Amino acid sequence: MTMTNLMTTTTSKQRLFLILLAAGSSRRFGEKKEYLKTPSGTVLSNAAVAFLSAHDFAAVSVSYPQNESKENAENALFCEKIVENARQNGTIFVFAKGGNTRQESTKNALSALLPFAQKDEQCLVLIHDGARPFVSKETITNAIKIALENGSAAPAIPPVDTQKKIGEDGRIKEHLVRATLAAVQTPQCFDFWGIVFAHEKASKAQKEFTDDTEIWDTFSGKNRTKIFEGDEKNKKITYRSDFFKNDGGNMLIRTGLGYDKHALIPNRPLMIGGIKIESDLGEDGHSDGDALLHAITDALLGASSLGDIGSFFPSEDKKWKDADSSALLQTVWEVVQSHGWRISNIDCVIALESPKFLPHREAVREKIAQTLRCKKEQIFVKAKTGEKMGDVGQRRAIEAWASCLLTKNGNE
């Protein structure tokens, strides 16, 4: 089998739609697999993040089981900040009740997108299994690029085992040539109006289709689906072992440790986690001296192996004089996110003799979560005193430690 191997490229402007199919019963898994919790959200939200981080989508249609409330799908999808941010920035999210078959669920999801499609511009739709959270940006971009050229595209990988066609009697009926076979994955990308037309025709046929490429090739009247090289890591979670195995290939987990210490001097503000706290002493530093945010910044950079705070904001550079450490942290986090990393949690310790930190803890947690665009529950901060001993105990310094856990798909 010959496959097109394309590097990630920037596509031209077009209206993009996304369908996430999550209407199945998950019978073989034993519970609703798309709603399972992951370190950063759910299986469904992880799949959505992969697409929303790769391209801008005009609308996203999510199918959900016909015997369930759409609220379950909404909760599983909007639990990650990246998805919620996309909604706030104009991406439309609609939920379509599933049918008795995958074909019916896809048709319903396509119908839910019709009000947002314009016939006078090029519209593409990517159809993806909600139980495939490990899809890469390269696969998504290649699907779009090839569909723009061909009208349709689908990733596929060569089968590992020799394939045989089996008769009703249980005997081999035909010996298939493995080199001509492909295991097709998602996302499958199509001209929007072409696949809508094809599904309308397929719904009248006396046959159930389990794959959108077959519907396209049979009913669209356009070029047959172009196959390109898929990714073996882009697995569909089917059995419990697919989700719970820890082979290091599907999910990368990294920890980072950050530390900072600043002298305390008069006539400087005391900044902790982006919050100004009333005090007669504040941090002496080139920026605003927020030791806690500096420690968090270094923890994130360490976990992602992207440098340290000094390499991003050198103290000898005058433009960082009295800089807002929240803005510095946000800048670094955008870089870390661009490499596919997501926050699981951040745990911090502050060493400060006075003033008391406890009355300010919730405001600090909220501010850090706002800066990092994550949930407050993912951030925690504890405080210790120096018991009147050393630099901290004598109010000569403040110290901060931060530990973070980052995750990302192993194929990003």
Coordinates of C-alpha atoms in Angstrom, one line a residue:
M1 CA 0.0 0.0 0.0
T2 CA 1.3 3.4 -1.0
M3 CA 0.6 6.2 1.5
T4 CA 1.2 9.9 1.2
N5 CA 3.6 11.1 3.9
L6 CA 3.1 14.8 4.6
M7 CA 4.7 17.1 7.1
T8 CA 2.5 19.5 9.0
T9 CA 1.7 22.5 6.9
T10 CA -0.3 25.7 7.2
T11 CA -3.6 25.4 5.3
S12 CA -5.4 28.1 3.4
K13 CA -8.5 29.8 4.9
Q14 CA -11.6 27.7 4.9
R15 CA -14.6 27.1 7.2
L16 CA -13.8 24.0 9.4
F17 CA -16.2 21.9 11.2
L18 CA -15.6 19.1 13.6
I19 CA -17.7 16.1 14.6
L20 CA -16.8 14.1 17.7
L21 CA -18.7 10.8 17.8
A22 CA -19.5 9.8 21.4
A23 CA -22.9 8.1 21.1
G24 CA -21.8 4.5 21.5
S25 CA -22.7 2.3 24.4
S26 CA -19.1 1.3 25.2
R27 CA -20.4 -2.2 25.8
R28 CA -17.0 -3.9 25.4
F29 CA -15.3 -1.4 27.7
G30 CA -17.9 -1.8 30.5
E31 CA -18.6 2.0 31.1
K32 CA -18.9 5.1 29.1
K33 CA -15.3 5.4 27.9
E34 CA -15.5 8.9 26.4
Y35 CA -16.4 10.3 29.8
L36 CA -13.5 8.6 31.7
K37 CA -11.3 10.9 33.7
T38 CA -7.8 11.6 32.6
P39 CA -5.0 13.7 34.3
S40 CA -6.2 16.8 32.5
G41 CA -9.9 16.2 31.8
T42 CA -11.7 13.3 30.1
V43 CA -11.1 11.1 27.1
L44 CA -13.6 13.2 25.1
S45 CA -12.2 16.6 26.2
N46 CA -8.6 15.4 25.4
A47 CA -9.8 14.5 21.9
A48 CA -11.4 17.9 21.5
V49 CA -8.3 19.7 22.8
A50 CA -6.1 18.0 20.2
F51 CA -8.2 19.6 17.4
L52 CA -8.8 23.0 19.0
S53 CA -5.1 23.4 19.7
A54 CA -4.3 22.6 16.1
H55 CA -6.8 24.8 14.1
D56 CA -9.7 27.2 14.5
F57 CA -13.1 25.6 14.1
A58 CA -16.3 27.4 13.2
A59 CA -18.5 24.8 14.9
V60 CA -18.1 21.5 16.8
S61 CA -20.9 18.9 16.8
V62 CA -20.8 16.2 19.5
S63 CA -23.0 13.1 19.4
Y64 CA -24.2 11.6 22.6
P65 CA -26.2 8.4 23.4
Q66 CA -29.9 8.6 22.6
N67 CA -30.9 7.2 26.0
E68 CA -28.8 9.8 28.0
S69 CA -29.0 13.5 28.7
K70 CA -26.7 15.7 26.7
E71 CA -25.6 17.2 30.1
N72 CA -23.2 14.2 30.5
A73 CA -21.5 15.0 27.2
E74 CA -21.4 18.7 28.1
N75 CA -19.7 18.0 31.4
A76 CA -17.2 15.7 29.8
L77 CA -16.3 18.2 27.1
F78 CA -16.2 21.6 28.9
C79 CA -14.1 20.3 31.9
E80 CA -10.9 21.6 30.1
K81 CA -10.1 25.3 29.9
I82 CA -8.9 25.1 26.3
V83 CA -12.4 23.8 25.2
E84 CA -14.2 26.4 27.3
N85 CA -11.9 29.2 26.0
A86 CA -12.7 28.1 22.4
R87 CA -16.4 28.5 23.1
Q88 CA -15.8 31.9 24.7
N89 CA -13.8 32.9 21.6
G90 CA -16.5 32.1 19.1
T91 CA -16.4 28.4 18.4
I92 CA -20.0 27.1 18.3
F93 CA -20.7 23.8 20.1
V94 CA -23.8 21.8 19.4
F95 CA -24.9 18.4 20.7
A96 CA -26.7 15.9 18.5
K97 CA -28.6 12.9 19.9
G98 CA -27.1 9.7 18.6
G99 CA -29.0 7.0 16.6
N100 CA -29.1 3.3 16.6
T101 CA -26.0 3.0 14.5
R102 CA -22.8 5.0 13.9
Q103 CA -24.1 5.9 10.5
E104 CA -27.3 7.5 12.1
S105 CA -25.3 9.3 14.7
T106 CA -23.0 10.8 12.1
K107 CA -25.9 11.9 10.0
N108 CA -27.5 13.6 13.0
A109 CA -24.2 15.3 13.9
L110 CA -23.9 16.6 10.3
S111 CA -27.5 17.9 10.4
A112 CA -26.7 19.9 13.6
L113 CA -24.0 21.7 11.7
L114 CA -26.2 22.7 8.7
P115 CA -27.2 26.1 10.2
F116 CA -23.6 27.2 10.4
A117 CA -22.5 26.2 6.9
Q118 CA -22.4 28.6 3.9
K119 CA -22.6 27.2 0.4
D120 CA -20.7 30.1 -1.1
E121 CA -17.4 29.2 0.7
Q122 CA -15.4 26.0 1.1
C123 CA -16.4 24.0 4.1
L124 CA -14.7 21.0 5.4
V125 CA -15.7 18.6 8.2
L126 CA -13.5 16.3 10.2
I127 CA -15.3 13.3 11.6
H128 CA -13.5 11.8 14.6
D129 CA -14.1 9.1 17.2
G130 CA -14.5 10.6 20.6
A131 CA -12.6 7.6 22.0
R132 CA -9.4 8.5 20.1
P133 CA -7.7 11.1 22.4
F134 CA -4.2 10.5 21.1
V135 CA -4.5 12.1 17.7
S136 CA -1.6 14.3 16.7
K137 CA -1.6 17.8 15.2
E138 CA 0.2 16.4 12.1
T139 CA -2.5 13.9 11.4
I140 CA -5.2 16.6 11.7
T141 CA -3.4 19.0 9.5
N142 CA -2.6 16.4 6.9
A143 CA -6.3 15.3 6.7
I144 CA -7.3 18.9 6.1
K145 CA -4.6 19.6 3.5
I146 CA -5.4 16.4 1.5
A147 CA -9.2 16.9 1.7
L148 CA -8.7 20.4 0.3
E149 CA -6.9 18.9 -2.7
N150 CA -9.0 15.7 -3.1
G151 CA -12.4 16.3 -1.5
S152 CA -11.8 13.6 1.1
A153 CA -9.0 12.1 3.2
A154 CA -8.5 9.5 5.8
P155 CA -5.4 8.3 7.8
A156 CA -4.6 4.6 7.7
I157 CA -1.9 2.3 8.8
P158 CA -0.8 -1.0 7.3
P159 CA -2.1 -4.1 9.1
V160 CA 0.5 -5.9 11.2
D161 CA -0.9 -9.4 10.9
T162 CA -1.7 -11.3 7.7
Q163 CA -5.3 -10.8 6.7
K164 CA -7.7 -13.6 5.6
K165 CA -11.3 -13.6 4.5
I166 CA -13.3 -16.2 6.4
G167 CA -16.3 -18.1 5.2
E168 CA -19.4 -19.0 7.1
D169 CA -18.0 -22.5 7.7
G170 CA -15.1 -21.0 9.6
R171 CA -12.6 -21.8 6.9
I172 CA -10.3 -19.4 5.0
K173 CA -12.2 -18.3 2.0
E174 CA -9.7 -15.9 0.5
H175 CA -6.0 -15.1 1.1
L176 CA -5.7 -11.3 1.0
V177 CA -2.6 -9.5 0.0
R178 CA -1.5 -7.5 3.0
A179 CA 0.4 -4.9 1.0
T180 CA -2.9 -3.7 -0.5
L181 CA -4.8 -3.4 2.8
A182 CA -5.1 -0.6 5.3
A183 CA -6.5 -0.1 8.7
V184 CA -8.4 3.2 8.5
Q185 CA -8.5 5.6 11.4
T186 CA -10.0 8.9 12.1
P187 CA -10.2 11.9 11.7
Q188 CA -11.7 11.4 8.2
C189 CA -12.1 14.8 6.5
F190 CA -14.6 15.6 3.7
D191 CA -16.1 18.4 1.7
F192 CA -19.0 19.3 4.0
W193 CA -21.8 19.5 1.4
G194 CA -20.5 16.4 -0.4
I195 CA -20.6 14.2 2.7
V196 CA -24.0 15.6 3.7
F197 CA -25.4 14.6 0.3
A198 CA -23.7 11.2 0.5
H199 CA -25.3 10.5 3.9
E200 CA -28.7 11.5 2.7
K201 CA -28.4 9.0 -0.1
A202 CA -26.9 6.3 2.2
S203 CA -29.9 6.7 4.6
K204 CA -32.2 5.4 1.8
A205 CA -30.0 2.4 1.0
Q206 CA -30.9 -1.1 2.3
K207 CA -27.5 -1.4 3.9
E208 CA -25.7 -0.3 7.1
F209 CA -22.4 1.5 6.6
T210 CA -19.9 1.5 9.4
D211 CA -17.4 3.9 7.9
D212 CA -17.8 7.4 6.3
T213 CA -15.3 6.7 3.6
E214 CA -17.5 3.9 2.2
I215 CA -20.5 6.3 2.3
W216 CA -18.4 9.0 0.5
D217 CA -17.0 6.6 -2.1
T218 CA -20.4 5.0 -2.8
F219 CA -22.7 8.1 -2.9
S220 CA -20.7 11.4 -3.3
G221 CA -20.0 11.0 -7.0
K222 CA -16.6 12.6 -6.4
N223 CA -13.0 11.3 -6.1
R224 CA -12.6 8.3 -4.0
T225 CA -11.1 8.8 -0.5
K226 CA -7.4 9.6 -0.5
I227 CA -5.5 7.6 2.1
F228 CA -2.5 9.1 3.8
E229 CA -0.1 7.7 6.4
G230 CA -1.7 7.4 9.9
D231 CA -0.2 7.0 13.3
E232 CA -0.1 3.8 15.3
K233 CA -0.4 5.9 18.5
N234 CA -3.8 7.2 17.3
K235 CA -5.6 4.3 18.9
K236 CA -9.3 4.0 19.6
I237 CA -10.0 3.1 23.2
T238 CA -12.1 -0.1 22.9
Y239 CA -11.1 -2.3 25.8
R240 CA -10.1 -1.4 29.3
S241 CA -6.5 -2.4 28.6
D242 CA -6.4 0.4 25.9
F243 CA -7.0 3.0 28.6
F244 CA -5.3 1.7 31.7
K245 CA -2.1 0.3 30.2
N246 CA 1.0 2.3 31.0
D247 CA 3.5 1.6 28.2
G248 CA 4.7 5.2 28.0
G249 CA 3.5 5.6 24.4
N250 CA 0.1 7.1 24.7
M251 CA 0.5 9.6 27.6
L252 CA 3.6 11.4 28.7
I253 CA 3.8 12.5 32.3
R254 CA 6.5 14.9 33.6
T255 CA 7.1 16.5 36.9
G256 CA 8.9 19.8 37.5
L257 CA 10.4 21.5 40.6
G258 CA 10.8 25.2 40.9
Y259 CA 12.4 27.3 43.7
D260 CA 13.0 31.0 44.3
K261 CA 14.2 33.2 47.2
H262 CA 14.0 37.0 47.5
A263 CA 15.3 39.4 50.1
L264 CA 12.6 41.4 52.0
I265 CA 13.2 45.2 52.1
P266 CA 11.1 48.3 52.9
N267 CA 9.3 50.3 50.3
R268 CA 8.6 47.4 48.0
P269 CA 5.2 45.6 47.5
L270 CA 4.8 42.1 48.8
M271 CA 3.6 40.1 45.8
I272 CA 2.5 36.5 46.3
G273 CA 1.0 34.6 43.5
G274 CA 0.0 37.8 41.7
I275 CA -1.8 39.2 44.7
K276 CA -0.5 42.3 46.6
I277 CA -0.5 41.6 50.3
E278 CA -0.3 44.4 52.9
S279 CA 3.1 44.4 54.5
D280 CA 5.9 46.7 55.7
L281 CA 8.4 44.7 53.7
G282 CA 8.3 43.5 50.1
E283 CA 10.5 41.5 47.7
D284 CA 13.7 42.9 46.4
G285 CA 13.9 41.8 42.7
H286 CA 14.5 42.9 39.2
S287 CA 10.8 42.2 38.3
D288 CA 8.1 42.6 40.9
G289 CA 9.9 39.9 42.9
D290 CA 7.0 37.5 43.2
A291 CA 8.9 34.4 44.4
L292 CA 5.9 32.1 44.2
L293 CA 5.2 32.8 40.6
H294 CA 8.9 32.6 39.7
A295 CA 9.0 29.1 41.3
I296 CA 5.9 28.0 39.4
T297 CA 7.4 29.4 36.2
D298 CA 10.6 27.4 36.7
A299 CA 8.7 24.2 37.6
L300 CA 6.7 24.4 34.3
L301 CA 9.8 25.0 32.3
G302 CA 11.7 22.2 34.0
A303 CA 8.9 19.7 33.5
S304 CA 8.7 20.6 29.8
S305 CA 12.5 20.8 29.4
L306 CA 12.2 24.3 27.8
G307 CA 14.7 26.3 29.9
D308 CA 14.4 28.3 33.0
I309 CA 13.1 31.7 34.0
G310 CA 16.5 33.4 33.5
S311 CA 16.8 32.2 29.9
F312 CA 13.4 33.7 29.1
F313 CA 13.7 36.9 31.2
P314 CA 17.4 37.7 32.0
S315 CA 17.8 40.1 34.9
E316 CA 20.4 42.1 33.0
D317 CA 17.7 43.1 30.5
K318 CA 16.2 46.4 31.6
K319 CA 12.8 45.8 29.9
W320 CA 12.0 43.3 32.7
K321 CA 12.5 45.9 35.4
D322 CA 9.5 45.8 37.8
A323 CA 7.7 43.4 35.3
D324 CA 4.4 41.8 36.3
S325 CA 5.3 38.2 37.2
S326 CA 1.8 37.1 36.3
A327 CA 2.4 38.3 32.7
L328 CA 5.8 36.6 32.7
L329 CA 4.2 33.3 33.8
Q330 CA 1.5 33.6 31.3
T331 CA 4.0 34.1 28.5
V332 CA 6.0 31.0 29.6
W333 CA 2.8 28.9 29.9
E334 CA 1.7 29.8 26.4
V335 CA 5.1 28.5 25.1
V336 CA 4.8 25.3 27.2
Q337 CA 1.2 24.7 26.0
S338 CA 2.3 25.1 22.4
H339 CA 4.4 22.0 22.9
G340 CA 1.3 20.0 23.9
W341 CA 1.6 20.1 27.6
R342 CA -1.4 20.4 30.0
I343 CA -1.5 21.0 33.7
S344 CA -2.6 18.1 36.0
N345 CA -1.8 20.0 39.2
I346 CA 0.6 22.4 40.9
D347 CA 1.5 22.2 44.6
C348 CA 3.4 25.0 46.3
V349 CA 5.0 25.9 49.6
I350 CA 5.8 29.4 50.8
A351 CA 8.3 30.1 53.6
L352 CA 7.3 33.5 55.2
E353 CA 7.4 34.6 58.8
S354 CA 4.8 37.4 58.5
P355 CA 2.2 38.5 57.5
K356 CA 0.0 35.5 57.8
F357 CA -0.7 33.9 54.4
L358 CA -3.8 31.9 55.2
P359 CA -6.3 34.8 54.8
H360 CA -5.0 35.3 51.3
R361 CA -4.6 31.7 50.1
E362 CA -7.9 31.3 48.2
A363 CA -7.4 34.6 46.3
V364 CA -3.8 33.5 45.4
R365 CA -5.1 30.1 44.2
E366 CA -7.8 31.8 42.1
K367 CA -5.3 34.3 40.6
I368 CA -2.8 31.6 39.6
A369 CA -5.6 29.5 38.1
Q370 CA -6.8 32.5 36.1
T371 CA -3.2 33.2 34.9
L372 CA -2.7 29.6 33.8
R373 CA -6.3 29.2 32.5
C374 CA -6.9 26.1 34.6
K375 CA -9.2 25.1 37.5
K376 CA -8.6 26.4 41.0
E377 CA -8.8 22.8 42.2
Q378 CA -5.5 22.1 40.2
I379 CA -3.6 24.7 42.3
F380 CA -2.7 24.5 46.0
V381 CA -0.4 26.6 48.1
K382 CA 0.8 26.0 51.7
A383 CA 2.7 28.3 54.0
K384 CA 5.4 27.7 56.6
T385 CA 7.2 30.1 58.9
G386 CA 10.9 30.0 59.8
E387 CA 10.1 29.7 63.6
K388 CA 12.1 32.9 64.1
M389 CA 15.2 31.2 62.7
G390 CA 17.4 32.0 59.6
D391 CA 16.6 34.5 56.9
V392 CA 12.9 33.6 56.8
G393 CA 12.5 33.6 60.5
Q394 CA 14.2 36.9 60.9
R395 CA 12.0 38.4 58.1
R396 CA 15.0 38.9 55.8
A397 CA 13.7 36.7 53.0
I398 CA 10.8 34.9 51.5
E399 CA 11.2 31.4 49.8
A400 CA 8.9 29.5 47.6
W401 CA 8.9 26.0 46.2
A402 CA 6.6 24.7 43.4
S403 CA 6.0 21.2 42.1
C404 CA 4.0 20.6 38.9
L405 CA 2.7 17.6 37.0
L406 CA 2.3 18.0 33.3
T407 CA 0.8 15.6 30.8
K408 CA 0.5 15.4 27.0
N409 CA -0.3 12.8 24.3
G410 CA 2.8 10.7 23.6
N411 CA 2.5 11.5 19.8
E412 CA 2.5 15.3 20.1

